[in-house]
Structures are given as C-alpha cells and as structure tokens.
Amino acid sequence: MKSFLLLLLLTPCLLLSKTNLIIQDAILKVDIANDPVSRNKGLMFVKHLPEDEGMLFVFEEKQKVAFWMKNTLIPLSIGYFDENKKLLQVENMYPQQTRPLKNYPSKKAIKYALEVNIGWFEKNEVPLGSYFSFE
C-alpha cells in the first residue's frame, strides 16, 4: 500500500484532471493536459472519443506550438486559443501511418489547444473569435 501511495505522489502527471469547458452553447468534458508527460501523450491510442469530450492542453507560457498525429487512431480537430481563451485557429488532423508525420502548427503564440472529434467546431457553430470558460 505504501509503495502505491508513493507511486501516486511521484507521478501526479499521469492522473489527468477532468473539467467542463463551455464555448458558445456547447459544453465539453475535457481532460486537462498541463504537464509535459500528459501533453506528449495527448490522445494517443484512443479508439473512440465521445462527441461531448475532448482534451485541453494548457501551456505554462504563451508560445507557438505544433501538434502531430503520432499513434493517434481517430481524426481530430484542434483549436488554438490565446491567453484570453479566444479561438484563433482551427485545424483538422488525420491519423497517419507513414513518416514523416505532418505537423499542425499554430500561426500565433497560444496558451491553450483543444482537441475534439473532427468537425466539432463546425458542427457546434463555434467560429474563430469565440471564447471558452470553465463551468
């Protein structure tokens, strides 16, 4: 039991927190990836993502980033948000079996990235310039 508790204390980055994110009229249950390990893993090996779920990547500093689809099995849309939680850019990303892997870079420095099922932003009528908040 002690070793299990020690493992939990030493690896907090393996335990993702979940929260509700609101954007326009949509509510998403999101896993928060706010450390290097969880951001690197992302949605790798996920076979199904419910329509009302996603993953929010939180970066310590505003920066330009690039995502790829390494070991990602489902097509995704990614929204890049600034430090004010304003949607700046949306890209559709597809699973890829061949190398080199395509990168999906942010055009501007961002603080947040939201991965959802492909087409989610369009389906939920979330235009560029929309803001998200936490429930």
PDB file of N, CA and C in Angstrom, residues 36-92:
ATOM      1  N   PRO A  36       4.354  18.257 -19.235  1.00  0.00           N
ATOM      2  CA  PRO A  36       4.972  17.688 -20.439  1.00  0.00           C
ATOM      3  C   PRO A  36       4.562  16.243 -20.745  1.00  0.00           C
ATOM      4  N   VAL A  37       4.440  15.402 -19.743  1.00  0.00           N
ATOM      5  CA  VAL A  37       4.102  13.997 -19.991  1.00  0.00           C
ATOM      6  C   VAL A  37       2.694  13.871 -20.567  1.00  0.00           C
ATOM      7  N   SER A  38       1.715  14.508 -19.940  1.00  0.00           N
ATOM      8  CA  SER A  38       0.339  14.389 -20.436  1.00  0.00           C
ATOM      9  C   SER A  38       0.164  15.105 -21.769  1.00  0.00           C
ATOM     10  N   ARG A  39       0.872  16.207 -21.980  1.00  0.00           N
ATOM     11  CA  ARG A  39       0.790  16.884 -23.285  1.00  0.00           C
ATOM     12  C   ARG A  39       1.405  16.024 -24.385  1.00  0.00           C
ATOM     13  N   ASN A  40       2.512  15.349 -24.098  1.00  0.00           N
ATOM     14  CA  ASN A  40       3.138  14.486 -25.110  1.00  0.00           C
ATOM     15  C   ASN A  40       2.271  13.280 -25.450  1.00  0.00           C
ATOM     16  N   LYS A  41       1.585  12.724 -24.462  1.00  0.00           N
ATOM     17  CA  LYS A  41       0.730  11.559 -24.717  1.00  0.00           C
ATOM     18  C   LYS A  41      -0.547  11.965 -25.436  1.00  0.00           C
ATOM     19  N   GLY A  42      -1.150  13.066 -25.010  1.00  0.00           N
ATOM     20  CA  GLY A  42      -2.367  13.539 -25.661  1.00  0.00           C
ATOM     21  C   GLY A  42      -3.415  12.455 -25.793  1.00  0.00           C
ATOM     22  N   LEU A  43      -3.961  12.312 -26.989  1.00  0.00           N
ATOM     23  CA  LEU A  43      -4.998  11.313 -27.251  1.00  0.00           C
ATOM     24  C   LEU A  43      -4.453  10.102 -28.011  1.00  0.00           C
ATOM     25  N   MET A  44      -3.164   9.824 -27.815  1.00  0.00           N
ATOM     26  CA  MET A  44      -2.572   8.642 -28.444  1.00  0.00           C
ATOM     27  C   MET A  44      -3.324   7.384 -28.016  1.00  0.00           C
ATOM     28  N   PHE A  45      -3.525   6.497 -28.956  1.00  0.00           N
ATOM     29  CA  PHE A  45      -4.115   5.170 -28.752  1.00  0.00           C
ATOM     30  C   PHE A  45      -5.593   5.195 -28.360  1.00  0.00           C
ATOM     31  N   VAL A  46      -6.226   6.366 -28.335  1.00  0.00           N
ATOM     32  CA  VAL A  46      -7.663   6.447 -28.054  1.00  0.00           C
ATOM     33  C   VAL A  46      -8.408   5.961 -29.296  1.00  0.00           C
ATOM     34  N   LYS A  47      -9.303   4.990 -29.107  1.00  0.00           N
ATOM     35  CA  LYS A  47     -10.038   4.414 -30.237  1.00  0.00           C
ATOM     36  C   LYS A  47     -11.375   5.095 -30.474  1.00  0.00           C
ATOM     37  N   HIS A  48     -11.919   5.723 -29.433  1.00  0.00           N
ATOM     38  CA  HIS A  48     -13.216   6.401 -29.553  1.00  0.00           C
ATOM     39  C   HIS A  48     -13.235   7.584 -28.593  1.00  0.00           C
ATOM     40  N   LEU A  49     -13.696   8.715 -29.080  1.00  0.00           N
ATOM     41  CA  LEU A  49     -13.849   9.908 -28.252  1.00  0.00           C
ATOM     42  C   LEU A  49     -15.318  10.308 -28.307  1.00  0.00           C
ATOM     43  N   PRO A  50     -16.034  10.269 -27.173  1.00  0.00           N
ATOM     44  CA  PRO A  50     -17.434  10.685 -27.188  1.00  0.00           C
ATOM     45  C   PRO A  50     -17.580  12.112 -27.733  1.00  0.00           C
ATOM     46  N   GLU A  51     -18.710  12.376 -28.365  1.00  0.00           N
ATOM     47  CA  GLU A  51     -18.943  13.673 -29.013  1.00  0.00           C
ATOM     48  C   GLU A  51     -18.828  14.857 -28.056  1.00  0.00           C
ATOM     49  N   ASP A  52     -19.112  14.638 -26.778  1.00  0.00           N
ATOM     50  CA  ASP A  52     -19.089  15.749 -25.819  1.00  0.00           C
ATOM     51  C   ASP A  52     -17.819  15.755 -24.974  1.00  0.00           C
ATOM     52  N   GLU A  53     -16.750  15.133 -25.484  1.00  0.00           N
ATOM     53  CA  GLU A  53     -15.492  15.098 -24.740  1.00  0.00           C
ATOM     54  C   GLU A  53     -14.336  15.572 -25.602  1.00  0.00           C
ATOM     55  N   GLY A  54     -13.254  15.971 -24.919  1.00  0.00           N
ATOM     56  CA  GLY A  54     -12.057  16.421 -25.616  1.00  0.00           C
ATOM     57  C   GLY A  54     -10.887  16.481 -24.654  1.00  0.00           C
ATOM     58  N   MET A  55      -9.798  17.060 -25.125  1.00  0.00           N
ATOM     59  CA  MET A  55      -8.617  17.251 -24.287  1.00  0.00           C
ATOM     60  C   MET A  55      -8.135  18.680 -24.455  1.00  0.00           C
ATOM     61  N   LEU A  56      -7.940  19.354 -23.316  1.00  0.00           N
ATOM     62  CA  LEU A  56      -7.427  20.722 -23.312  1.00  0.00           C
ATOM     63  C   LEU A  56      -5.970  20.695 -22.886  1.00  0.00           C
ATOM     64  N   PHE A  57      -5.106  21.184 -23.763  1.00  0.00           N
ATOM     65  CA  PHE A  57      -3.679  21.294 -23.486  1.00  0.00           C
ATOM     66  C   PHE A  57      -3.421  22.700 -22.961  1.00  0.00           C
ATOM     67  N   VAL A  58      -2.795  22.784 -21.797  1.00  0.00           N
ATOM     68  CA  VAL A  58      -2.501  24.068 -21.167  1.00  0.00           C
ATOM     69  C   VAL A  58      -0.988  24.215 -21.097  1.00  0.00           C
ATOM     70  N   PHE A  59      -0.492  25.320 -21.611  1.00  0.00           N
ATOM     71  CA  PHE A  59       0.946  25.585 -21.620  1.00  0.00           C
ATOM     72  C   PHE A  59       1.274  26.642 -20.576  1.00  0.00           C
ATOM     73  N   GLU A  60       2.455  26.504 -19.955  1.00  0.00           N
ATOM     74  CA  GLU A  60       2.869  27.440 -18.913  1.00  0.00           C
ATOM     75  C   GLU A  60       2.993  28.859 -19.463  1.00  0.00           C
ATOM     76  N   GLU A  61       3.565  28.966 -20.635  1.00  0.00           N
ATOM     77  CA  GLU A  61       3.793  30.263 -21.267  1.00  0.00           C
ATOM     78  C   GLU A  61       3.124  30.280 -22.637  1.00  0.00           C
ATOM     79  N   LYS A  62       2.725  31.459 -23.057  1.00  0.00           N
ATOM     80  CA  LYS A  62       2.210  31.650 -24.409  1.00  0.00           C
ATOM     81  C   LYS A  62       3.340  31.332 -25.389  1.00  0.00           C
ATOM     82  N   GLN A  63       3.064  30.508 -26.399  1.00  0.00           N
ATOM     83  CA  GLN A  63       4.112  30.093 -27.337  1.00  0.00           C
ATOM     84  C   GLN A  63       3.504  29.548 -28.619  1.00  0.00           C
ATOM     85  N   LYS A  64       4.303  29.522 -29.669  1.00  0.00           N
ATOM     86  CA  LYS A  64       3.895  28.830 -30.885  1.00  0.00           C
ATOM     87  C   LYS A  64       4.117  27.342 -30.642  1.00  0.00           C
ATOM     88  N   VAL A  65       3.159  26.534 -31.084  1.00  0.00           N
ATOM     89  CA  VAL A  65       3.248  25.091 -30.879  1.00  0.00           C
ATOM     90  C   VAL A  65       2.952  24.374 -32.192  1.00  0.00           C
ATOM     91  N   ALA A  66       3.264  23.102 -32.238  1.00  0.00           N
ATOM     92  CA  ALA A  66       2.892  22.257 -33.374  1.00  0.00           C
ATOM     93  C   ALA A  66       2.484  20.893 -32.834  1.00  0.00           C
ATOM     94  N   PHE A  67       1.376  20.393 -33.329  1.00  0.00           N
ATOM     95  CA  PHE A  67       0.879  19.070 -32.947  1.00  0.00           C
ATOM     96  C   PHE A  67       1.068  18.119 -34.121  1.00  0.00           C
ATOM     97  N   TRP A  68       1.120  16.827 -33.806  1.00  0.00           N
ATOM     98  CA  TRP A  68       1.175  15.797 -34.826  1.00  0.00           C
ATOM     99  C   TRP A  68       0.250  14.681 -34.403  1.00  0.00           C
ATOM    100  N   MET A  69       0.107  13.681 -35.258  1.00  0.00           N
ATOM    101  CA  MET A  69      -0.845  12.600 -35.001  1.00  0.00           C
ATOM    102  C   MET A  69      -0.138  11.273 -34.731  1.00  0.00           C
ATOM    103  N   LYS A  70       1.005  11.327 -34.080  1.00  0.00           N
ATOM    104  CA  LYS A  70       1.744  10.111 -33.750  1.00  0.00           C
ATOM    105  C   LYS A  70       0.881   9.191 -32.883  1.00  0.00           C
ATOM    106  N   ASN A  71       0.714   7.947 -33.329  1.00  0.00           N
ATOM    107  CA  ASN A  71      -0.058   6.930 -32.599  1.00  0.00           C
ATOM    108  C   ASN A  71      -1.487   7.366 -32.284  1.00  0.00           C
ATOM    109  N   THR A  72      -2.021   8.289 -33.059  1.00  0.00           N
ATOM    110  CA  THR A  72      -3.395   8.744 -32.865  1.00  0.00           C
ATOM    111  C   THR A  72      -4.270   8.021 -33.879  1.00  0.00           C
ATOM    112  N   LEU A  73      -5.325   7.392 -33.377  1.00  0.00           N
ATOM    113  CA  LEU A  73      -6.116   6.472 -34.183  1.00  0.00           C
ATOM    114  C   LEU A  73      -7.371   7.087 -34.776  1.00  0.00           C
ATOM    115  N   ILE A  74      -7.776   8.259 -34.289  1.00  0.00           N
ATOM    116  CA  ILE A  74      -9.017   8.879 -34.746  1.00  0.00           C
ATOM    117  C   ILE A  74      -8.726  10.274 -35.296  1.00  0.00           C
ATOM    118  N   PRO A  75      -9.498  10.725 -36.295  1.00  0.00           N
ATOM    119  CA  PRO A  75      -9.306  12.083 -36.806  1.00  0.00           C
ATOM    120  C   PRO A  75      -9.788  13.102 -35.771  1.00  0.00           C
ATOM    121  N   LEU A  76      -9.083  14.199 -35.684  1.00  0.00           N
ATOM    122  CA  LEU A  76      -9.375  15.219 -34.677  1.00  0.00           C
ATOM    123  C   LEU A  76      -9.380  16.610 -35.298  1.00  0.00           C
ATOM    124  N   SER A  77     -10.090  17.518 -34.649  1.00  0.00           N
ATOM    125  CA  SER A  77      -9.937  18.947 -34.912  1.00  0.00           C
ATOM    126  C   SER A  77      -9.226  19.533 -33.710  1.00  0.00           C
ATOM    127  N   ILE A  78      -8.369  20.513 -33.968  1.00  0.00           N
ATOM    128  CA  ILE A  78      -7.680  21.199 -32.883  1.00  0.00           C
ATOM    129  C   ILE A  78      -7.963  22.686 -32.998  1.00  0.00           C
ATOM    130  N   GLY A  79      -8.297  23.281 -31.865  1.00  0.00           N
ATOM    131  CA  GLY A  79      -8.485  24.724 -31.797  1.00  0.00           C
ATOM    132  C   GLY A  79      -7.369  25.322 -30.971  1.00  0.00           C
ATOM    133  N   TYR A  80      -6.755  26.371 -31.498  1.00  0.00           N
ATOM    134  CA  TYR A  80      -5.691  27.078 -30.785  1.00  0.00           C
ATOM    135  C   TYR A  80      -6.272  28.357 -30.191  1.00  0.00           C
ATOM    136  N   PHE A  81      -6.016  28.574 -28.889  1.00  0.00           N
ATOM    137  CA  PHE A  81      -6.582  29.699 -28.145  1.00  0.00           C
ATOM    138  C   PHE A  81      -5.470  30.532 -27.521  1.00  0.00           C
ATOM    139  N   ASP A  82      -5.694  31.843 -27.447  1.00  0.00           N
ATOM    140  CA  ASP A  82      -4.701  32.714 -26.810  1.00  0.00           C
ATOM    141  C   ASP A  82      -4.874  32.706 -25.291  1.00  0.00           C
ATOM    142  N   GLU A  83      -4.105  33.541 -24.616  1.00  0.00           N
ATOM    143  CA  GLU A  83      -4.134  33.581 -23.150  1.00  0.00           C
ATOM    144  C   GLU A  83      -5.466  34.080 -22.598  1.00  0.00           C
ATOM    145  N   ASN A  84      -6.284  34.736 -23.431  1.00  0.00           N
ATOM    146  CA  ASN A  84      -7.608  35.194 -23.010  1.00  0.00           C
ATOM    147  C   ASN A  84      -8.697  34.172 -23.321  1.00  0.00           C
ATOM    148  N   LYS A  85      -8.280  32.992 -23.789  1.00  0.00           N
ATOM    149  CA  LYS A  85      -9.182  31.886 -24.137  1.00  0.00           C
ATOM    150  C   LYS A  85      -9.987  32.172 -25.404  1.00  0.00           C
ATOM    151  N   LYS A  86      -9.419  32.977 -26.291  1.00  0.00           N
ATOM    152  CA  LYS A  86     -10.049  33.326 -27.568  1.00  0.00           C
ATOM    153  C   LYS A  86      -9.556  32.378 -28.661  1.00  0.00           C
ATOM    154  N   LEU A  87     -10.494  31.820 -29.425  1.00  0.00           N
ATOM    155  CA  LEU A  87     -10.166  30.889 -30.502  1.00  0.00           C
ATOM    156  C   LEU A  87      -9.544  31.634 -31.681  1.00  0.00           C
ATOM    157  N   LEU A  88      -8.297  31.266 -32.000  1.00  0.00           N
ATOM    158  CA  LEU A  88      -7.555  31.926 -33.074  1.00  0.00           C
ATOM    159  C   LEU A  88      -7.502  31.111 -34.363  1.00  0.00           C
ATOM    160  N   GLN A  89      -7.559  29.787 -34.244  1.00  0.00           N
ATOM    161  CA  GLN A  89      -7.288  28.936 -35.413  1.00  0.00           C
ATOM    162  C   GLN A  89      -7.867  27.546 -35.168  1.00  0.00           C
ATOM    163  N   VAL A  90      -8.362  26.918 -36.210  1.00  0.00           N
ATOM    164  CA  VAL A  90      -8.839  25.531 -36.148  1.00  0.00           C
ATOM    165  C   VAL A  90      -8.185  24.756 -37.288  1.00  0.00           C
ATOM    166  N   GLU A  91      -7.701  23.567 -36.982  1.00  0.00           N
ATOM    167  CA  GLU A  91      -7.108  22.676 -37.985  1.00  0.00           C
ATOM    168  C   GLU A  91      -7.736  21.292 -37.844  1.00  0.00           C
ATOM    169  N   ASN A  92      -7.945  20.625 -38.970  1.00  0.00           N
ATOM    170  CA  ASN A  92      -8.381  19.232 -38.968  1.00  0.00           C
ATOM    171  C   ASN A  92      -7.156  18.349 -39.138  1.00  0.00           C
TER     172      ASN A  92
END
